Coordinates of N, CA and C in Angstrom, one line a residue:
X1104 N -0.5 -20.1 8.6 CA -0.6 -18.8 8.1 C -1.3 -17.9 9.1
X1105 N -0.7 -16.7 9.7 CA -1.0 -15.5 10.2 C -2.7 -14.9 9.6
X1106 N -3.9 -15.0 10.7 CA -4.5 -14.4 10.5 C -4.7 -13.1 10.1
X1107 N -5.3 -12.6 9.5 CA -5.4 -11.1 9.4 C -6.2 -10.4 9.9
X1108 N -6.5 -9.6 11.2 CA -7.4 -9.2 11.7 C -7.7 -7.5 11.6
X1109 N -9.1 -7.5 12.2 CA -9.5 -6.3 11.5 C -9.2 -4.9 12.6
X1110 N -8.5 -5.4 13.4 CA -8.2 -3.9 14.9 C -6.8 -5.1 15.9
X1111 N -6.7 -4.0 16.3 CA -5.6 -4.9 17.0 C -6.2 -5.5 18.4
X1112 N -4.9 -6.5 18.5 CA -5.6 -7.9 19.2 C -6.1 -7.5 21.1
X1113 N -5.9 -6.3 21.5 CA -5.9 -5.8 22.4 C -7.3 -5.3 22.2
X1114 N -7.5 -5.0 21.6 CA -9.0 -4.2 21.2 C -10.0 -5.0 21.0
X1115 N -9.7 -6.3 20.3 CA -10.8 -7.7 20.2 C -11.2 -8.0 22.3
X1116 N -10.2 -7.8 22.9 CA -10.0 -8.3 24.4 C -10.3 -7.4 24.9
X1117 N -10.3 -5.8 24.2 CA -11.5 -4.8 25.4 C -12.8 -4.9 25.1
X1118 N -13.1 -5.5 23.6 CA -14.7 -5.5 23.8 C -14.8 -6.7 24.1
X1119 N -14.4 -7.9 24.3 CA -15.0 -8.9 25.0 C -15.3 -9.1 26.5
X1120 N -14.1 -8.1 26.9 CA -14.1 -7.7 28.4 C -12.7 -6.9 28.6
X1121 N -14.0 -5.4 29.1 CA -13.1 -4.6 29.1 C -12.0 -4.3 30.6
X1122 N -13.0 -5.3 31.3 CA -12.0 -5.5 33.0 C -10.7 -6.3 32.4
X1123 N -10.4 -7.1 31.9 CA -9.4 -7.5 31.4 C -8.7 -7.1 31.1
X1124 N -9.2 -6.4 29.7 CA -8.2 -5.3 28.5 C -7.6 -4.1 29.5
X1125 N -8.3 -3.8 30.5 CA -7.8 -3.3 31.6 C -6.4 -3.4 32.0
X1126 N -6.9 -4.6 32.6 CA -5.5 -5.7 33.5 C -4.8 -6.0 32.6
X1127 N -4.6 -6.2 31.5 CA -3.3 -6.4 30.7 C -2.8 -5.2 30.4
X1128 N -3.5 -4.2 29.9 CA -2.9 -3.0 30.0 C -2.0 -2.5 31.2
X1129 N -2.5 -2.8 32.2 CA -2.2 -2.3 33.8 C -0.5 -3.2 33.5
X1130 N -0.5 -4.5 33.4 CA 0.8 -5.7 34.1 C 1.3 -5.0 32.9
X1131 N 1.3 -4.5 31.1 CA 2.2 -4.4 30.4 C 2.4 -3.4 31.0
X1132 N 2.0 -2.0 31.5 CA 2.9 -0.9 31.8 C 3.7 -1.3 32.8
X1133 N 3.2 -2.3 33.7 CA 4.1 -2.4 35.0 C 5.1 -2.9 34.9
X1134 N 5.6 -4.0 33.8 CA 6.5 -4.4 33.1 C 7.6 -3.7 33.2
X1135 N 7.0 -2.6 31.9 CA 7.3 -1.8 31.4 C 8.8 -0.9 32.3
X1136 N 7.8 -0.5 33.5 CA 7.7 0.6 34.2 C 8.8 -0.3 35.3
X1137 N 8.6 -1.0 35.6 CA 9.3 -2.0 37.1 C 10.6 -2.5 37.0
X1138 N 11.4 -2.2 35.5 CA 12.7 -2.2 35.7 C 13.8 -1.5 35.4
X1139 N 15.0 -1.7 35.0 CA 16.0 -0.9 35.0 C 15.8 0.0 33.3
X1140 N 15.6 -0.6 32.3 CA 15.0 -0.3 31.1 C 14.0 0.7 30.7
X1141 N 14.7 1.7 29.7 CA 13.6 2.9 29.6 C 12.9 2.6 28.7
X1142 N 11.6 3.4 28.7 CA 10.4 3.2 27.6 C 10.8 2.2 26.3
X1143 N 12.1 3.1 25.8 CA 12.5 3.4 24.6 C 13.0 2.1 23.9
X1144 N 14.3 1.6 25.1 CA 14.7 0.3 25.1 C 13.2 -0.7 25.0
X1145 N 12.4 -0.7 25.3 CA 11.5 -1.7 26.0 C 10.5 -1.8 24.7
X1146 N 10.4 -1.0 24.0 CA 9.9 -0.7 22.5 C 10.7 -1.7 22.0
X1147 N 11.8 -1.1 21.4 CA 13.1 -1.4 20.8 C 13.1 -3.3 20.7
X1148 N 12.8 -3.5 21.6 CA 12.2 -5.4 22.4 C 11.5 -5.8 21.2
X1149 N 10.5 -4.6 22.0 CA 8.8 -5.2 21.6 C 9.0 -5.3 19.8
X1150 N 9.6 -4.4 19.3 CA 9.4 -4.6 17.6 C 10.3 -6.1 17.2
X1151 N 11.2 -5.7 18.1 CA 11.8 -6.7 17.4 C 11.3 -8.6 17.2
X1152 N 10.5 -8.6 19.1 CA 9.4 -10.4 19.1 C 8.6 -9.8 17.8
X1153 N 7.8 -8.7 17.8 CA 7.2 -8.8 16.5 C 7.4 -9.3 15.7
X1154 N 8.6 -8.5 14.5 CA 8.9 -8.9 13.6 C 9.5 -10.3 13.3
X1155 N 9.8 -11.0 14.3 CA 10.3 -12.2 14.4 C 9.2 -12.8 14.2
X1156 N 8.0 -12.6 15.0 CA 6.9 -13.4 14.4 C 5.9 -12.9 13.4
X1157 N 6.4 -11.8 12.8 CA 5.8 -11.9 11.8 C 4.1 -10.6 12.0
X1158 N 4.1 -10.0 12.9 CA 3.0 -9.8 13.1 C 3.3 -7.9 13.0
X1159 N 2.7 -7.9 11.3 CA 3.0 -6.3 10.9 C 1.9 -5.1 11.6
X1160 N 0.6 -5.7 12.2 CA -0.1 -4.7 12.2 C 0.7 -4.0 13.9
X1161 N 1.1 -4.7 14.5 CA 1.4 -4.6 15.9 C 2.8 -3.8 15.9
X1162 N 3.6 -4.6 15.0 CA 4.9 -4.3 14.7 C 4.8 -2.5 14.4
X1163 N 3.1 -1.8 13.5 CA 3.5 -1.0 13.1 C 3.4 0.4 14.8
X1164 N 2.4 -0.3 15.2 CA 1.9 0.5 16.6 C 3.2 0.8 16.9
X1165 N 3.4 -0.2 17.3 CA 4.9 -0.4 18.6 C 6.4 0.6 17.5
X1166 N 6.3 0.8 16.5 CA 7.4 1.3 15.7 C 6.8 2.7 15.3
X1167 N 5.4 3.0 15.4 CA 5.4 4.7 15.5 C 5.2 5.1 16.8
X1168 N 5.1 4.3 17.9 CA 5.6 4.8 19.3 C 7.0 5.1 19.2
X1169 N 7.5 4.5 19.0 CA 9.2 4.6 19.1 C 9.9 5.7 18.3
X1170 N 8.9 6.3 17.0 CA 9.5 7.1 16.2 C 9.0 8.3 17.0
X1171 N 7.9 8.3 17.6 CA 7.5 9.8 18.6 C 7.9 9.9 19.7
X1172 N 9.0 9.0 20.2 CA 9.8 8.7 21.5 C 11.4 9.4 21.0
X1173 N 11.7 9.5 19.6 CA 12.9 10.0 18.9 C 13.3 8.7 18.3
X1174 N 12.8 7.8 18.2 CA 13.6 6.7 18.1 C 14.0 7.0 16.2
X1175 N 15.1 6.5 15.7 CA 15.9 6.7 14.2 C 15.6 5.5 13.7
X1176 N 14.9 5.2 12.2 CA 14.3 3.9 11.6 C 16.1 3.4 11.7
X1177 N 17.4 4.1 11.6 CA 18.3 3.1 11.9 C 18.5 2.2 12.9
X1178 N 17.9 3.0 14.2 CA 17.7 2.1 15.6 C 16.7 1.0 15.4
X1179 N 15.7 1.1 15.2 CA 14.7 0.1 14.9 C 15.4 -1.0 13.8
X1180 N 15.6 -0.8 12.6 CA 16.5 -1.9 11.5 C 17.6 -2.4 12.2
X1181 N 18.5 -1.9 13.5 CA 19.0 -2.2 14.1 C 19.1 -3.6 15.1
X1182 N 17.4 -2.9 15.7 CA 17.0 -3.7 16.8 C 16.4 -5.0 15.9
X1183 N 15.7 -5.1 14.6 CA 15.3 -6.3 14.4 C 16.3 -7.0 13.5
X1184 N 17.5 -6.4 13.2 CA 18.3 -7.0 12.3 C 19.5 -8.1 13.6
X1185 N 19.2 -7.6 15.0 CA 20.2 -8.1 15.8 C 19.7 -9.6 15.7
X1186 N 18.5 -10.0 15.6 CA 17.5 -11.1 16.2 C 17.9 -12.0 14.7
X1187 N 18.4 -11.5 13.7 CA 19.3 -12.5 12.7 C 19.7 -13.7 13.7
X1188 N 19.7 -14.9 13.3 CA 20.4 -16.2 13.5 C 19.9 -16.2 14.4
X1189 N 19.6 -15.7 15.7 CA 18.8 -16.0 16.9 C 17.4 -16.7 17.2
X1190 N 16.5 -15.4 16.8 CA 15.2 -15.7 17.0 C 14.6 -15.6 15.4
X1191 N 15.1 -15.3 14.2 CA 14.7 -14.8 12.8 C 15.2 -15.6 12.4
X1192 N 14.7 -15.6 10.8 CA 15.4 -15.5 9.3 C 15.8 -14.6 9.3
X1193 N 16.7 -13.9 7.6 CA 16.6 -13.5 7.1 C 15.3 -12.4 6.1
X1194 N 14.7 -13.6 6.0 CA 13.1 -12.9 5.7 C 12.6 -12.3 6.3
X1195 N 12.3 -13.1 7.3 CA 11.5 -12.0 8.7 C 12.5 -10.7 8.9
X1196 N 13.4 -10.2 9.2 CA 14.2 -9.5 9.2 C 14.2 -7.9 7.7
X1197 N 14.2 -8.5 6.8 CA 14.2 -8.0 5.4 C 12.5 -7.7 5.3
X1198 N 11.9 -8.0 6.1 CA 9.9 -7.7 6.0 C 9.7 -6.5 6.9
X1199 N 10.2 -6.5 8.1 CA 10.4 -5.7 9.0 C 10.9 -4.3 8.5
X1200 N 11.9 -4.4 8.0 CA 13.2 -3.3 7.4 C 12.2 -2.6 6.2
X1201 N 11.7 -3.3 5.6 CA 10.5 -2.9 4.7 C 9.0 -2.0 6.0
X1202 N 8.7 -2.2 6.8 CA 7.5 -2.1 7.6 C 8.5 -0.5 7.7
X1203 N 9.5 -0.3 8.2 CA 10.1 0.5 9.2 C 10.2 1.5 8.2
X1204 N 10.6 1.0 7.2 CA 10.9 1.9 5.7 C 9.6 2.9 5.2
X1205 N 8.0 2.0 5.4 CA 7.0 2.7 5.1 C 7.1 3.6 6.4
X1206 N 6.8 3.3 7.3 CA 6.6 4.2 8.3 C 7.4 5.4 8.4
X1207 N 8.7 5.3 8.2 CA 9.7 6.7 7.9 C 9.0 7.3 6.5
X1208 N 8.6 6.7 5.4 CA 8.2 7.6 4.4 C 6.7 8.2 4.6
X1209 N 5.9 8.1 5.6 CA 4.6 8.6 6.4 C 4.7 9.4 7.3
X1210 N 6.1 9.1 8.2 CA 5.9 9.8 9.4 C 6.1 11.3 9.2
X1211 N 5.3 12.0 10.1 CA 5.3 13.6 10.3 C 6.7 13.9 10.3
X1212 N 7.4 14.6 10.0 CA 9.0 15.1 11.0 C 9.2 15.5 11.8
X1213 N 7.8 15.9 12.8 CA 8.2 16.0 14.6 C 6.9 15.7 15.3
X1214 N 7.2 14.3 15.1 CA 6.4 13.0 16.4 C 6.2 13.7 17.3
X1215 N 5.0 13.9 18.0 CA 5.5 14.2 19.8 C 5.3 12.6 20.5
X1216 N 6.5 13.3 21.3 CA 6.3 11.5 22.4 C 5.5 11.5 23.2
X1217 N 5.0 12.3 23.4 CA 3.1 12.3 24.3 C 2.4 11.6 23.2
X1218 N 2.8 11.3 22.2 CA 1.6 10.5 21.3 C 2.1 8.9 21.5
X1219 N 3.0 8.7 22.4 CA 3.2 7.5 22.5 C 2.2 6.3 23.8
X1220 N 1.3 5.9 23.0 CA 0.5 4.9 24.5 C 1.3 4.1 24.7
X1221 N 0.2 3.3 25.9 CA 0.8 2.4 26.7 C 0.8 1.2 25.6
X1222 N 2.2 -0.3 26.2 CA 2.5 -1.1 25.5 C 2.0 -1.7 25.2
X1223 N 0.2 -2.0 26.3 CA -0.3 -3.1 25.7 C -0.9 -3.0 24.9
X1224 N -1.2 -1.8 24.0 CA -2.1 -1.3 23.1 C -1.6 -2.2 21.6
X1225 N -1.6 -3.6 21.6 CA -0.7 -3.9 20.1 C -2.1 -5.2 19.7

C-alpha cells in the first residue's frame, strides 16, 4: 500500500539536502530539455508512469502543469488511457481519468504556462 505523504517527494529531498534536490532538479530539466520532445510531450510521459503507479499527489502537479501548457483533460485521459494493457490496469487508468476530471472542474480557464515548473518538482 502507497504511502501517503505530507509535501511532495522532491521537497522531503530538499530539506534533507538541498545540494541534491538541486541536482535532480538540474538532470530532470536536462532530460527534459536534451531531446527531440517538447515540454508538453514530456509531461504527457510523466502523468501517464504516474498514474500507472498509482501516485495521485504527483500525478496532480505534473497534470496542472500540462493544463497551463494548453494541454486538453482529453489529451491527458488520452495519454494515460494509451498505457491500458501495457503498463496499467483498467483501474489505474479509470483513477487517473477521475484525478484529471477533478482538476478540469478547479482549473482557472486561462492557466498561464509561465506557471508551469520544472519536472522535478513531483
Amino acid at each position: 500500500m502507497a504511502e501517503i505523504l505530507s509535501q511532495l517527494p522532491s521537497e522531503y529531498l530538499m530539506e534533507h539536502s538541498p545540494q541534491a534536490g538541486a541536482a535532480l532538479r538540474e538532470l530532470r530539466d536536462a532530460l527534459v530539455s536534451s531531446g527531440p520532445l517538447d515540454r508538453r510531450t514530456c509531461e504527457l510521459i510523466v502523468i501517464a508512469g504516474l498514474a500507472t503507479e498509482g501516485f495521485e499527489d504527483s500525478f496532480k502537479v505534473h497534470a496542472r502543469r500540462l493544463i497551463a501548457l494548453g494541454a486538453t483533460p482529453e489529451e491527458m485521459k488520452h495519454a494515460v488511457a494509451v498505457t491500458l494493457g501495457a503498463s496499467s490496469v483498467l483501474f489505474q487508468v479509470a483513477r487517473a481519468i477521475t484525478w484529471i476530471d477533478e482538476l478540469s472542474e478547479a482549473a482557472p480557464p486561462d492557466s498561464d504556462p509561465s506557471d508551469a515548473r520544472s519536472t522535478a518538482d513531483q
